[in-house]
XYZ file of C-alpha atoms in Angstrom:
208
model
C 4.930 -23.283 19.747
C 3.642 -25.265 17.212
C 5.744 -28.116 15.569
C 5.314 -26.104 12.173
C 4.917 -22.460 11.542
C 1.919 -21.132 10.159
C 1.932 -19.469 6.583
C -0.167 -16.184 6.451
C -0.831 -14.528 3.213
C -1.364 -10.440 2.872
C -3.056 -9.795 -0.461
C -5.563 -7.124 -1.663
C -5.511 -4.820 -4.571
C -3.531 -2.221 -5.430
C -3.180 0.620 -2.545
C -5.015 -1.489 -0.132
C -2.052 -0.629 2.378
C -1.299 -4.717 2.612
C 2.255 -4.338 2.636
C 2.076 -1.913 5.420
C -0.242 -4.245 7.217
C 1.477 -7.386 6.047
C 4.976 -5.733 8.326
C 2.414 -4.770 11.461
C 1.369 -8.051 11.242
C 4.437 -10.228 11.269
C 5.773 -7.466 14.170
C 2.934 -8.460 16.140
C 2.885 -11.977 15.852
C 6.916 -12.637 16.048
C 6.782 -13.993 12.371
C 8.978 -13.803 9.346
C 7.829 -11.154 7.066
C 8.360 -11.826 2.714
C 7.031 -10.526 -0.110
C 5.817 -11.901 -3.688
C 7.498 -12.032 -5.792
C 10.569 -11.188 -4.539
C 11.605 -12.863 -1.067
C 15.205 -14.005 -2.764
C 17.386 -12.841 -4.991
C 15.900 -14.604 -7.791
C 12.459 -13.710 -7.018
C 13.042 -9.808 -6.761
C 15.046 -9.485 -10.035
C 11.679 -11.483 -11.237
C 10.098 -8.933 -9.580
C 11.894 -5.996 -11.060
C 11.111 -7.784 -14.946
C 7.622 -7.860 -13.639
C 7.221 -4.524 -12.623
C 9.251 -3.053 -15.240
C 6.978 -0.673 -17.530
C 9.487 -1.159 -20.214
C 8.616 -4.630 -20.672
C 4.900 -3.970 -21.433
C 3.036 -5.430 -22.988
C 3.882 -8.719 -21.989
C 2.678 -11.980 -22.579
C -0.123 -13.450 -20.205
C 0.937 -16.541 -19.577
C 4.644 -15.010 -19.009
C 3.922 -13.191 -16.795
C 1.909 -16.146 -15.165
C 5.283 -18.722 -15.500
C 7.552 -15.831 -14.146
C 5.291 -15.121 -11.239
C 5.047 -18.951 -10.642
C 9.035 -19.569 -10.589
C 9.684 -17.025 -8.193
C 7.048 -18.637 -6.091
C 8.870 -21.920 -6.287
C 11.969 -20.625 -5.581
C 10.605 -18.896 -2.699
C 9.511 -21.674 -1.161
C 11.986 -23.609 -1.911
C 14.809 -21.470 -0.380
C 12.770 -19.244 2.215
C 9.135 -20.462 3.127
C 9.609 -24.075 3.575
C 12.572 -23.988 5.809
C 10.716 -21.219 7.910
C 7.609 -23.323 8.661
C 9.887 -26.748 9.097
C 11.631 -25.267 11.583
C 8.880 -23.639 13.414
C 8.551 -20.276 12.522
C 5.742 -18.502 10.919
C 5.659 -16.492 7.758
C 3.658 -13.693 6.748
C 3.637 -12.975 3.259
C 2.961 -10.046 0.651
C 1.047 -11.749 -1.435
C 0.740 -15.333 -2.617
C -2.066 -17.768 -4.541
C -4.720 -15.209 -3.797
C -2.783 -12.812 -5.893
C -2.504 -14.876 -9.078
C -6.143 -16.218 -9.449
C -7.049 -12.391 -8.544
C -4.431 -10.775 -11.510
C -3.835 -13.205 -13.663
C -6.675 -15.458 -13.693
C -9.438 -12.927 -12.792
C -7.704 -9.718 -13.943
C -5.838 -11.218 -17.102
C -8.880 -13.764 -18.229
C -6.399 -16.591 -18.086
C -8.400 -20.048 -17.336
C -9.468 -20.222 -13.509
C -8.300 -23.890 -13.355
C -5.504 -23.819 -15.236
C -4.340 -21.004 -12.998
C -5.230 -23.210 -10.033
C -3.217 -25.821 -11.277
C -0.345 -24.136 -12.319
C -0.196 -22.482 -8.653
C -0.458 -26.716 -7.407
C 2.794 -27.238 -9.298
C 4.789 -24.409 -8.159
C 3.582 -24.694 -4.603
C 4.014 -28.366 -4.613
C 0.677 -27.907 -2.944
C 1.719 -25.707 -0.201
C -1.275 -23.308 0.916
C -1.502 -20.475 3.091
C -3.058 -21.573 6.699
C -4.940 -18.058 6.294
C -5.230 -15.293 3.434
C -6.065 -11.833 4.779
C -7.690 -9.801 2.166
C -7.668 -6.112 2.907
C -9.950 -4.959 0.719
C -10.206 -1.277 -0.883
C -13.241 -0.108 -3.468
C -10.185 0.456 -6.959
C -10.622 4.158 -7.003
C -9.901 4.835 -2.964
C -6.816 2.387 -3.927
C -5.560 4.397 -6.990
C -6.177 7.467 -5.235
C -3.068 6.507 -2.995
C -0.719 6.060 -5.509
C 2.272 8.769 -4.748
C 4.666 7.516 -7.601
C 4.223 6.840 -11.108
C 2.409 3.651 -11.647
C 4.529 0.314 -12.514
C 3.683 -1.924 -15.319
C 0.912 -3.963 -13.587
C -0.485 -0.691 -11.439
C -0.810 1.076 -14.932
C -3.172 -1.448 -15.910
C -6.612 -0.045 -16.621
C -9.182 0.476 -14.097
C -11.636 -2.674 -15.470
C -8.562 -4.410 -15.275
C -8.163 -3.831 -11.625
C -12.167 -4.093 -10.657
C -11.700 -7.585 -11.930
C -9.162 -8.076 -10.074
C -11.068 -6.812 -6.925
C -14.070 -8.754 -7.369
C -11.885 -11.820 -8.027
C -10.538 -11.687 -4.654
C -13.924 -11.576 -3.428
C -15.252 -14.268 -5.263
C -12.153 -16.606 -3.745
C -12.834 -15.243 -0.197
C -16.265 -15.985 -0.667
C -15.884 -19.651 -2.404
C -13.337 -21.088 0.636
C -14.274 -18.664 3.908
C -12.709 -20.862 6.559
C -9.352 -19.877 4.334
C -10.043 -16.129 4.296
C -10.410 -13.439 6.077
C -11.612 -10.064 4.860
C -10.981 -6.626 6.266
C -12.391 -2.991 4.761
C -9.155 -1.396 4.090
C -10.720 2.007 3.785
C -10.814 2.144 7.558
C -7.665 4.139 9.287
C -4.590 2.255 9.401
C -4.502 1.439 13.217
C -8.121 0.116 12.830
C -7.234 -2.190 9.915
C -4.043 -3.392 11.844
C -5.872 -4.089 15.131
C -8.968 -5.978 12.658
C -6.566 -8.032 10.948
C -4.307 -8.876 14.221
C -7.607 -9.769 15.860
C -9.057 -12.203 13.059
C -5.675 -13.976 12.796
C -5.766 -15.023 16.523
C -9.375 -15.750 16.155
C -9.390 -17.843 12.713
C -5.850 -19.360 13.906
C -6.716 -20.365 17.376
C -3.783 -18.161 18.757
C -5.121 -16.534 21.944
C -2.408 -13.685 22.597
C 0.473 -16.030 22.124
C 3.237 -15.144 19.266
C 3.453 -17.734 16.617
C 7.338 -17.873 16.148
């Protein structure tokens, strides 16, 4: 075991089947499983104002700062504890996510974004983001509920979004890890589960 946990990061677009994946994962590897936001009770009633289709339109840079504090808080009260004491964390989203939506998707400045995510993460990173990525219309065509406020977005909205997760994947690679998500489940799971003990240097050992 490793005298910290390792911090593993989910993220794709929307229908890419990550938070599916993200609870196969953390099953397989004996890790905590979160989500973001959410992962306390702060961060999921942020999540439900986020979500909320009611409360569109809403600000950019609102829905940047809300996003942000729920990270913090997550961290704070769920994350950091986790890794200090050992065990890992895999997590339903995290930075990826807001330089893909809100920098990328929303047009907000890349390194203010960047920044912003510094401060709220007092620096923390993930040790490995796994992108699962999904052309947008394969991912909307999986949609079996009505849309929330950020899925209802339109679809250059979420193509943005898309190629901004490339564009970070491609920009730090040792950091990422992509997957085609349009493969069948099992195959994605076994891709993803195989990359993380490669990339991570895990063998067939459990991290937690």
């Amino acid at each position: 075991m490793a005298a910290t946990g390792r911090l593993i990061a989910v993220e794709g677009g929307e229908g890419a089947g990550k938070s599916t994946q993200a609870a196969r994962l953390a099953a397989t590897l004996g890790a905590e499983l979160s989500r973001e936001p959410g992962g306390t009770p702060l961060g999921e009633e942020v999540r439900r104002l986020l979500l909320d289709p009611a409360f569109a339109p809403l600000g950019d840079r609102t829905e940047l700062m809300l996003m942000l504090a729920a990270r913090a808080e997550h961290l704070a009260e769920r994350i950091e504890p986790a890794l200090a004491a050992g065990r890992s964390v895999v997590v339903d989203r995290f930075q990826g996510s807001t330089l893909a939506y809100q920098g990328y998707g929303r047009g907000l400045p890349l390194e203010e974004v960047r920044l912003a995510c510094r401060l709220a993460a007092g620096g923390r990173e993930a040790d490995l983001n796994v992108l699962i990525d999904v052309p947008v219309d394969i991912g909307t065509s999986r949609r079996t509920a009505a849309p929330d406020r950020i899925e209802a977005a339109d679809g250059g909205f979420h193509e943005r979004v898309r190629q901004g997760f490339l564009a970070e994947a491609v920009g730090d690679p040792a950091r990422w890890l992509v997957v085609d998500g349009s493969a069948p489940p099992d195959q994605v799971a076994d891709a993803i589960a195989a990359g993380v003990r490669s990339r991570l240097d895990l063998g067939t050992a459990r991290l937690s």
